[in-house]
Every structure is written in C-alpha cells, then in structure tokens.
Short mmCIF file of C-alpha atoms in Angstrom, two decimals:
data_model
loop_
_atom_site.label_atom_id
_atom_site.label_comp_id
_atom_site.label_asym_id
_atom_site.label_seq_id
_atom_site.Cartn_x
_atom_site.Cartn_y
_atom_site.Cartn_z
CA MET A 161 0.14 0.10 0.08
CA ALA A 162 0.99 3.42 -0.97
CA TYR A 163 1.54 5.88 2.09
CA GLY A 164 0.77 8.95 0.23
CA CYS A 165 -2.04 11.45 0.84
CA PRO A 166 -2.99 13.78 -2.00
CA LEU A 167 -3.62 17.41 -2.07
CA ILE A 168 -7.04 18.59 -3.78
CA GLU A 169 -7.42 22.14 -4.35
CA ILE A 170 -10.83 23.75 -4.96
CA SER A 171 -12.12 27.13 -5.67
CA GLY A 172 -15.15 28.70 -6.90
CA SER A 173 -18.78 28.72 -5.96
CA PRO A 174 -19.91 25.76 -3.81
CA TYR A 175 -21.56 23.67 -6.50
CA ASP A 176 -18.46 24.46 -8.72
CA ARG A 177 -16.17 23.49 -6.02
CA GLY A 178 -17.80 20.13 -5.17
CA VAL A 179 -17.68 19.50 -9.42
CA MET A 180 -13.94 20.20 -8.91
CA TYR A 181 -13.25 18.26 -5.98
CA GLY A 182 -15.12 15.24 -7.67
CA GLN A 183 -13.07 15.44 -10.54
CA LYS A 184 -9.91 15.53 -8.81
CA ALA A 185 -10.27 12.84 -6.22
CA HIS A 186 -12.50 10.49 -8.56
CA ASP A 187 -10.67 7.48 -7.84
CA ARG A 188 -10.82 7.66 -4.31
CA ILE A 189 -14.11 9.26 -3.76
CA VAL A 190 -15.58 5.92 -5.88
CA LYS A 191 -13.39 3.43 -3.41
CA GLY A 192 -14.73 5.24 -0.61
CA ALA A 193 -18.31 5.20 -1.83
CA THR A 194 -17.84 1.57 -2.86
CA HIS A 195 -16.51 0.36 0.33
CA TYR A 196 -19.44 1.82 2.66
CA SER A 197 -22.07 0.99 0.45
CA GLU A 198 -20.70 -2.62 0.51
CA GLN A 199 -20.97 -1.85 4.66
CA LEU A 200 -24.53 -1.08 4.08
CA ASN A 201 -25.37 -3.87 1.78
CA ALA A 202 -24.07 -6.17 4.38
CA THR A 203 -26.52 -5.41 6.69
CA SER A 204 -29.23 -6.12 3.91
CA PHE A 205 -29.87 -2.39 4.34
CA SER A 206 -31.40 -1.23 0.46
CA SER A 207 -30.52 1.45 -1.55
CA GLY A 208 -34.13 2.87 -1.16
CA GLN A 209 -33.45 2.65 2.55
CA LEU A 210 -30.53 4.70 1.95
CA SER A 211 -32.49 7.29 0.26
CA GLN A 212 -35.04 7.52 2.56
CA ILE A 213 -32.75 8.39 5.20
CA VAL A 214 -30.83 10.87 2.62
CA ALA A 215 -34.31 12.30 1.88
CA LYS A 216 -34.46 12.77 5.87
CA LEU A 217 -31.18 14.88 6.34
CA VAL A 218 -31.06 16.90 3.07
CA PRO A 219 -33.60 19.20 4.77
CA LEU A 220 -32.07 19.49 8.38
CA ILE A 221 -28.39 20.25 6.15
CA GLU A 222 -30.28 23.01 4.14
CA SER A 223 -31.70 24.62 6.96
CA PHE A 224 -28.34 24.29 8.76
CA ASN A 225 -25.85 25.54 5.82
CA THR A 226 -27.47 25.46 2.48
CA ASP A 227 -23.66 25.51 0.79
CA LEU A 228 -22.92 22.17 1.86
CA VAL A 229 -26.08 20.51 0.17
CA ALA A 230 -24.75 22.48 -3.17
CA GLU A 231 -21.28 21.28 -2.58
CA MET A 232 -22.22 17.99 -2.20
CA ARG A 233 -24.15 17.75 -5.38
CA GLY A 234 -21.25 19.25 -6.89
CA ILE A 235 -19.15 16.19 -5.87
CA ALA A 236 -21.86 14.02 -7.43
CA ALA A 237 -21.90 15.13 -10.48
CA GLY A 238 -17.98 15.72 -10.67
CA ALA A 239 -17.56 12.37 -9.45
CA GLN A 240 -20.16 10.70 -11.52
CA ILE A 241 -21.93 9.14 -8.45
CA PRO A 242 -25.44 9.40 -6.75
CA PHE A 243 -26.01 12.36 -4.56
CA GLU A 244 -26.95 9.87 -1.79
CA HIS A 245 -23.12 8.11 -2.06
CA VAL A 246 -21.93 11.38 -1.13
CA VAL A 247 -24.08 12.13 1.89
CA LEU A 248 -23.24 8.59 2.83
CA LEU A 249 -19.64 9.83 2.78
CA ASN A 250 -20.44 12.95 4.87
CA ALA A 251 -22.95 11.35 7.26
CA ARG A 252 -21.33 7.30 7.29
CA THR A 253 -21.28 7.57 11.13
CA GLU A 254 -24.98 8.22 11.46
CA VAL A 255 -25.93 6.27 8.41
CA LEU A 256 -24.14 2.91 9.32
CA GLN A 257 -25.38 3.27 13.20
CA LEU A 258 -29.09 4.03 12.04
CA ALA A 259 -28.67 0.95 9.52
CA ALA A 260 -27.53 -1.09 12.25
CA ARG A 261 -30.33 -0.12 14.41
CA GLN A 262 -33.05 -0.51 12.37
CA LYS A 263 -31.78 -4.24 11.15
CA GLN A 264 -31.54 -4.42 15.21
CA LYS A 265 -27.57 -5.10 14.60
CA VAL A 266 -26.32 -2.84 17.36
CA THR A 267 -23.52 -4.76 19.24
CA VAL A 268 -20.27 -4.03 20.78
CA ASP A 269 -18.50 -4.31 17.78
CA SER A 270 -20.17 -1.40 15.70
CA GLU A 271 -16.94 0.04 14.19
CA PRO A 272 -16.30 3.10 16.75
CA ASP A 273 -13.98 6.05 14.78
CA GLY A 274 -11.32 6.05 17.48
CA CYS A 275 -8.62 9.30 18.04
CA THR A 276 -6.60 10.49 20.27
CA GLY A 277 -6.32 14.34 20.15
CA LEU A 278 -4.53 17.02 21.93
CA VAL A 279 -3.27 20.59 21.76
CA VAL A 280 -0.60 22.35 23.48
CA LEU A 281 -0.98 26.03 24.06
CA PRO A 282 1.64 28.49 23.09
CA SER A 283 2.60 29.16 26.99
CA ALA A 284 3.77 25.56 26.96
CA THR A 285 5.41 25.10 23.51
CA ARG A 286 9.14 25.71 22.42
CA ASP A 287 8.33 28.07 19.84
CA LYS A 288 5.17 29.76 21.61
CA ARG A 289 2.90 28.29 19.06
CA LEU A 290 0.02 26.78 19.68
CA ILE A 291 0.23 22.87 18.47
CA HIS A 292 -3.19 20.72 17.57
CA ALA A 293 -2.89 17.31 16.84
CA GLN A 294 -4.52 13.90 16.51
CA ASN A 295 -3.95 10.37 15.78
CA TRP A 296 -7.42 9.13 13.65
CA ASP A 297 -8.07 5.55 14.28
CA TRP A 298 -10.32 4.09 11.90
CA LYS A 299 -10.14 1.14 8.95
CA PHE A 300 -6.99 0.56 7.87
CA GLU A 301 -8.35 0.35 4.29
CA CYS A 302 -9.46 4.24 4.63
CA ALA A 303 -5.56 5.13 3.93
CA GLU A 304 -6.22 4.71 0.46
CA THR A 305 -9.16 7.30 0.49
CA ALA A 306 -7.47 10.03 2.64
CA ILE A 307 -6.68 13.29 0.99
CA VAL A 308 -5.98 16.71 2.04
CA LEU A 309 -8.52 19.22 0.88
CA HIS A 310 -7.64 22.59 0.20
CA ILE A 311 -10.41 24.94 -0.09
CA ARG A 312 -9.98 28.54 -1.86
CA ARG A 313 -13.35 30.41 -0.86
CA ASP A 314 -14.41 33.68 -1.97
CA ASP A 315 -16.98 34.03 1.00
CA GLY A 316 -14.81 33.26 4.08
CA PRO A 317 -11.60 31.95 5.12
CA ASP A 318 -9.60 29.55 3.39
CA ILE A 319 -9.65 25.75 4.91
CA LEU A 320 -7.13 23.14 5.03
CA THR A 321 -8.77 19.71 6.03
CA PHE A 322 -7.80 16.14 6.24
CA THR A 323 -10.54 14.20 5.36
CA GLU A 324 -11.87 11.09 3.62
CA ALA A 325 -12.39 11.52 -0.36
CA GLY A 326 -15.78 13.22 -0.72
CA GLY A 327 -15.99 14.32 2.84
CA LEU A 328 -16.20 18.21 3.32
CA ALA A 329 -14.19 18.22 6.67
CA ARG A 330 -12.66 16.12 9.04
CA ALA A 331 -9.50 17.43 10.86
CA GLY A 332 -8.40 21.08 9.86
CA MET A 333 -7.86 24.19 10.36
CA ASN A 334 -8.84 27.83 8.48
CA ALA A 335 -6.84 30.95 7.44
CA SER A 336 -8.44 32.82 10.64
CA GLY A 337 -6.44 30.95 13.02
CA VAL A 338 -9.45 28.20 13.86
CA ALA A 339 -8.77 24.41 14.19
CA ILE A 340 -10.79 21.68 15.13
CA THR A 341 -10.55 17.70 15.51
CA GLY A 342 -13.19 15.11 16.79
CA ASN A 343 -13.20 12.04 18.96
CA TYR A 344 -15.50 9.46 19.08
CA LEU A 345 -17.99 9.27 21.68
CA GLU A 346 -20.87 7.06 22.96
CA SER A 347 -23.57 7.75 25.56
CA ASP A 348 -27.11 6.26 26.05
CA ARG A 349 -28.75 9.60 24.57
CA ASP A 350 -27.60 8.53 21.10
CA TYR A 351 -29.70 7.91 18.05
CA ARG A 352 -33.06 9.15 19.64
CA ASP A 353 -33.33 12.03 17.07
CA LEU A 354 -31.88 12.75 13.55
CA GLY A 355 -28.97 15.55 13.68
CA ILE A 356 -26.60 17.60 11.75
CA PRO A 357 -24.02 15.02 10.58
CA LEU A 358 -20.65 15.44 12.47
CA ALA A 359 -18.42 15.84 9.47
CA LEU A 360 -20.60 18.93 8.49
CA ILE A 361 -20.65 20.51 11.56
CA ARG A 362 -16.86 20.59 11.70
CA ARG A 363 -16.90 21.92 8.19
CA HIS A 364 -19.49 24.50 9.07
CA ALA A 365 -17.03 25.21 12.21
CA LEU A 366 -13.96 25.67 10.02
CA GLU A 367 -16.07 28.24 7.60
CA GLN A 368 -16.74 30.73 10.16
CA ASP A 369 -13.92 33.40 10.78
CA ARG A 370 -14.39 34.15 14.19
CA LEU A 371 -13.87 31.52 17.01
CA ALA A 372 -16.65 32.39 18.49
CA LEU A 373 -18.96 31.48 15.67
CA ALA A 374 -16.96 28.34 15.27
CA LEU A 375 -17.64 27.19 18.86
CA ARG A 376 -21.55 28.16 18.47
CA ALA A 377 -21.14 25.59 15.35
CA VAL A 378 -20.13 23.05 17.51
CA TYR A 379 -21.82 23.95 20.95
CA CYS A 380 -25.46 24.46 20.08
CA THR A 381 -25.84 22.51 16.93
CA GLY A 382 -28.16 19.21 17.56
CA LYS A 383 -26.50 16.13 16.50
CA SER A 384 -27.64 12.57 15.91
CA ALA A 385 -24.80 11.13 18.20
CA SER A 386 -22.19 12.04 20.73
CA ASN A 387 -18.97 13.02 19.57
CA ASN A 388 -15.77 15.07 21.30
CA MET A 389 -14.67 18.12 19.15
CA ILE A 390 -11.47 20.11 20.17
CA VAL A 391 -11.74 23.73 19.08
CA SER A 392 -8.64 25.89 19.20
CA HIS A 393 -6.97 29.12 17.90
CA ALA A 394 -4.11 30.37 16.93
CA GLU A 395 -3.93 33.08 19.79
CA GLY A 396 -3.96 30.48 22.49
CA ILE A 397 -7.34 29.33 22.88
CA VAL A 398 -8.55 25.57 23.45
CA LEU A 399 -12.08 24.23 24.56
CA ASN A 400 -12.96 20.56 24.43
CA LEU A 401 -16.41 20.00 23.92
CA GLU A 402 -17.90 16.64 24.89
CA CYS A 403 -20.95 16.90 22.74
CA ALA A 404 -23.73 14.62 23.64
CA PRO A 405 -26.85 14.72 20.90
CA ASP A 406 -28.70 17.76 23.01
CA GLU A 407 -26.17 18.95 25.45
CA THR A 408 -22.30 19.97 25.59
CA PHE A 409 -20.18 19.89 28.07
CA GLN A 410 -16.66 21.33 28.64
CA VAL A 411 -13.47 20.05 29.74
CA HIS A 412 -10.22 22.70 29.78
CA ALA A 413 -6.48 22.40 29.52
CA ARG A 414 -4.53 22.10 32.49
CA ASP A 415 -1.49 24.01 32.43
CA GLY A 416 -1.51 24.40 28.81
CA LEU A 417 -1.89 20.91 27.94
CA LEU A 418 -5.01 18.88 26.99
CA VAL A 419 -5.13 15.17 25.79
CA HIS A 420 -8.88 13.64 24.88
CA ALA A 421 -9.26 9.80 23.56
CA ASN A 422 -12.41 8.53 23.45
CA HIS A 423 -14.05 8.24 26.70
CA TRP A 424 -16.37 10.99 28.85
CA GLN A 425 -13.86 13.28 31.07
CA SER A 426 -16.63 15.65 32.16
CA PRO A 427 -17.55 15.20 35.95
CA VAL A 428 -20.76 16.87 34.93
CA ALA A 429 -21.42 14.86 31.94
CA LEU A 430 -20.49 11.74 33.95
CA ALA A 431 -23.28 12.62 36.67
CA LYS A 432 -25.96 12.67 33.69
CA LEU A 433 -25.31 10.37 30.84
CA LEU A 434 -23.71 6.87 30.85
CA ASP A 435 -20.64 6.50 28.37
CA THR A 436 -21.48 3.67 26.44
CA GLY A 437 -18.23 3.34 24.43
CA ILE A 438 -16.02 2.01 26.70
CA LYS A 439 -17.01 -1.80 25.73
CA SER A 440 -15.79 -1.05 22.10
CA THR A 441 -12.72 1.37 23.19
CA PRO A 442 -11.37 0.29 26.27
CA ASP A 443 -8.12 1.07 25.29
CA SER A 444 -9.21 4.72 25.66
CA LEU A 445 -8.61 4.53 29.26
CA TYR A 446 -5.32 5.08 29.23
CA ARG A 447 -4.35 6.38 25.84
CA ASP A 448 -4.89 10.09 26.93
CA LEU A 449 -2.97 9.09 30.02
CA ARG A 450 0.35 7.82 27.87
CA VAL A 451 0.16 11.07 25.67
CA ASP A 452 -0.16 13.48 28.89
CA GLY A 453 2.17 11.40 30.94
CA PHE A 454 4.80 11.99 28.18
CA LEU A 455 4.44 15.74 27.50
CA ARG A 456 3.44 17.07 31.00
CA PRO A 457 7.15 16.76 32.13
CA HIS A 458 8.17 18.70 28.83
CA ILE A 459 5.70 21.85 29.48
CA GLY A 460 7.17 25.31 28.43
CA ARG A 461 9.57 23.64 25.76
CA ILE A 462 7.28 21.26 23.79
CA SER A 463 7.91 20.76 20.19
CA PRO A 464 6.10 19.47 17.10
CA ASP A 465 8.57 16.54 17.45
CA ASP A 466 7.72 15.95 20.90
CA VAL A 467 3.99 15.84 19.82
CA LYS A 468 4.85 13.20 17.32
CA ARG A 469 6.92 11.12 19.65
CA SER A 470 3.78 10.84 22.26
CA LEU A 471 1.35 10.18 19.10
CA PHE A 472 3.73 7.15 18.14
CA ASP A 473 3.45 5.72 21.72
CA ASP A 474 3.34 2.00 21.12
CA PHE A 475 2.39 0.78 25.02
CA GLU A 476 0.13 -2.21 25.02
CA SER A 477 0.38 -2.28 21.29
CA PRO A 478 -1.93 -3.05 19.18
CA TRP A 479 -4.18 -1.60 21.61
CA GLY A 480 -2.32 1.68 21.88
CA VAL A 481 -1.78 5.26 21.16
CA CYS A 482 -0.13 4.24 17.58
CA ARG A 483 -2.31 1.32 16.19
CA PRO A 484 -0.52 -0.79 13.99
CA PRO A 485 -3.37 -3.01 11.48
CA ARG A 486 -5.15 -5.39 13.90
CA PRO A 487 -8.48 -6.94 14.04
CA SER A 488 -11.25 -4.66 15.67
CA LEU A 489 -14.08 -6.28 18.16
CA SER A 490 -16.06 -6.75 15.06
CA SER A 491 -13.10 -8.56 13.00
CA ASN A 492 -12.53 -5.63 10.50
CA LEU A 493 -9.08 -4.44 10.14
CA SER A 494 -8.38 -1.68 12.43
CA ALA A 495 -5.58 1.11 12.32
CA THR A 496 -4.33 4.48 13.29
CA VAL A 497 -4.92 5.49 9.66
CA ALA A 498 -3.33 8.89 9.90
CA MET A 499 -1.45 11.66 12.59
CA ILE A 500 -2.22 15.25 11.96
CA VAL A 501 -0.09 17.67 13.16
CA MET A 502 -1.07 21.49 12.88
CA GLU A 503 0.34 24.53 13.85
CA PRO A 504 -2.27 27.08 12.93
CA VAL A 505 -0.54 30.30 13.64
CA VAL A 506 1.93 29.39 10.43
CA GLY A 507 -0.87 27.63 8.59
CA THR A 508 1.13 24.04 8.67
CA MET A 509 -0.32 20.64 8.57
CA GLU A 510 1.83 17.76 8.61
CA VAL A 511 0.45 14.23 7.88
CA ALA A 512 1.87 10.50 8.14
CA MET A 513 -0.23 7.82 6.77
CA LEU A 514 -0.87 4.62 8.69
CA PRO A 515 2.20 6.29 11.33
CA ALA A 516 2.70 2.45 12.99
CA LEU A 517 4.10 1.13 10.01
CA ASN A 518 5.52 4.30 8.44
CA LYS A 519 6.94 7.74 9.90
CA GLN A 520 7.22 9.82 7.03
CA PHE A 521 5.17 13.07 7.18
CA HIS A 522 4.17 15.07 4.47
CA ARG A 523 3.62 18.91 4.88
CA PHE A 524 0.85 21.13 3.63
CA GLN A 525 0.85 24.85 3.89
CA LEU A 526 -2.19 27.16 4.23
CA GLN A 527 -1.76 31.25 3.51
CA SER A 528 -2.99 32.00 7.12
CA ASP A 529 -4.71 35.41 7.19
CA PHE A 530 -4.41 35.56 11.38
CA LYS A 531 -2.83 38.29 12.80
CA PRO A 532 -2.01 38.23 16.78
CA ALA A 533 -4.21 40.45 18.53
CA SER A 534 -2.16 43.76 19.96
CA PRO A 535 -2.05 44.14 23.83
CA ALA A 536 -4.57 46.66 25.21
CA SER A 537 -2.46 50.31 25.28
CA LEU A 538 -2.53 51.47 28.78
CA SER A 539 -3.45 54.96 29.52
#
C-alpha cells in the first residue's frame, strides 16, 4: 500500500467547488463510496432505505448551511456517483449506525471511529506556537481514500482539512486561526433524534472567521450521536467540547496541555449520562494518560517533534496510542490511519499515513490571514 495523501485544491462557488473536487479526487471518492455502500449492503440495508435517510437529512442540512448541500451535489456530479453516496461519505457514522439499529444489529463491535487528540497552548510550547494534533483510528482501508483538501473561498477564510475523499471536512484549520479535530464518544442518549452529521458541523465551524461562531456551531448544533470536538485558535485558546446529541460539556486544558481520547471526562457529563463506548474502545482509558504523561514533563518547551513522539507511543500495542493494523472487536482491520499535526499560526499541517508502519510526514501549507491581537494599550 502506498503511504501518500494527495492534495486536492478547489475554488469557486460551492457547487463549482464540488464539481472540481469530484473530478480531481474521482478514484478515491468512488473507492470510499463503494466501501461504505458494500458495508450497508452487508446489513441487508437497501439503496431505497439509504435514499429515505438522505431524504430526511437533506432538509436538516439545508436549514443549517445550504452551501454544504450544493457542494455535495457538485461532488456527485464531478465524480459521477449518486448524490446519496456523497451524503453517505459525509454522514457515514450516522447512516451506518442508523442502518444497524433499523436491522437490530447494534453490538459492542459497531466499529467506532477512535482517535487521540491533543492541543498544546503557546505557553507550553518551545516555539510559543499552538500545536493541535490527532491520531485518527479507523479502518485500515481508508488510508487509500484519505486526502488533504485545500478550499480557496471567496465567501470566507480558506480551509485546509484532512478528510476521506468526498468528505467536506474532518480535522483541519482555516486562515483565520481556527482549528478543529473530532473524537468518537458514545452515550445512552445517542440516535434518539436525527441531527446534523458530525463532519458537516466541523466543516461549518471551519468556515467561520471568528472563533465564537465556530464554537457556536459545535456547542449548539443538534446531533444524532455523541462526539468530542476540540476547537482551538492560534492566539492560544482551546476548548474541548464533549457533545451529547442535546447537550455540551466542557473540558479545559491544564497547564497549557489538553489530551482527549474516546471516553467522557467531564464530571458533569458523567453525572448526567452513561458512557456506553468503553465496551468498544477500552484502550481509551489509558491512551490519553500515556500522551499526557509523556508531554507534561516538557511543558514550556514542547515541540512538534515531541507531540509526534507522544502520538507514536506503542504501549500495549496493538491496543495503543499508535495502532498498527489489527482486527477490531468486529473483526474489521483497524489501524491508526493517520497522524495529523497542525500549527495554525503558521498554517502548517503535517500528515503521516499509517504511522505505526510509516513515520514519513508530508507537509501541507495554508496561507494564514491570522494576525495576533495587539496588547491593549495602557493609558
């Protein structure tokens, strides 16, 4: 398997961006859509049932951000695949889980989208630049469908995001200094109602030129399922938002360092809901401890290389921070698909594909419009 992650650059109106995206990333989009369609078919979930779910989702998404629907329609046209398959790529967590529930196949091995995410604030770094990073744990096959998407926008800040081909966003940052990553969470409140797909919430947050509006998108938007989203700003702000479908809980950095895996940490959240994800992500209970324990002694001088070393941790491999390909609890081949390390103030994103097997990073650049705030003058 090749370890590359291609850069796809798009521009123009939302629909035109989508067409360009679909054409440039055609092969990877088709491969990803085929993979998830086959997974649905394996549960005897018909194309008609997928169309029914999409028909319910699209009005919700249009009321949230109509441009996202236009861009997805453009991707479908450019890649010459059904629109429903593009929605599936952008709502695969929600659709796969809804399909499993409709077929009464919800089990411990429902293939959670793992991850270990972290932010080091400028006060804790060697170069006094915020570092926002993540290991993305998911299906081994998705290393062949991942891309970095550079979105040049006339209607807001440019965006650089690592995502599955056909997806509108996953982990990324914008030219205004806002960055975001997401981690799987699960609770007993999930899938009671239909909400906005998580990938589209992240994309909407990255479209904002103000941190407050990005936080509003994550904090206040109704979701189908739980998720942890870490939102940061190059100026030196980070908020970890543990999101139930209908309520959001905050976890804050300590001494300039924040690490989060796939279990709930907020005492308030744990008093109000049941964490049902530990059955499928038991390694989460120590992954964040390992990363925090590696980095904390270096507070004040943490470098991007230190962050990478912490995320390469192989304690309890293959159930560790950096996961080599191994059977998941559902016998699918799971792995740390990518390691992503971002420094928003200088617009750099470094990506290593399948980092347990490959430690080579590729660097991508976003032209940052971020200007550090001037200290208030004293008079």
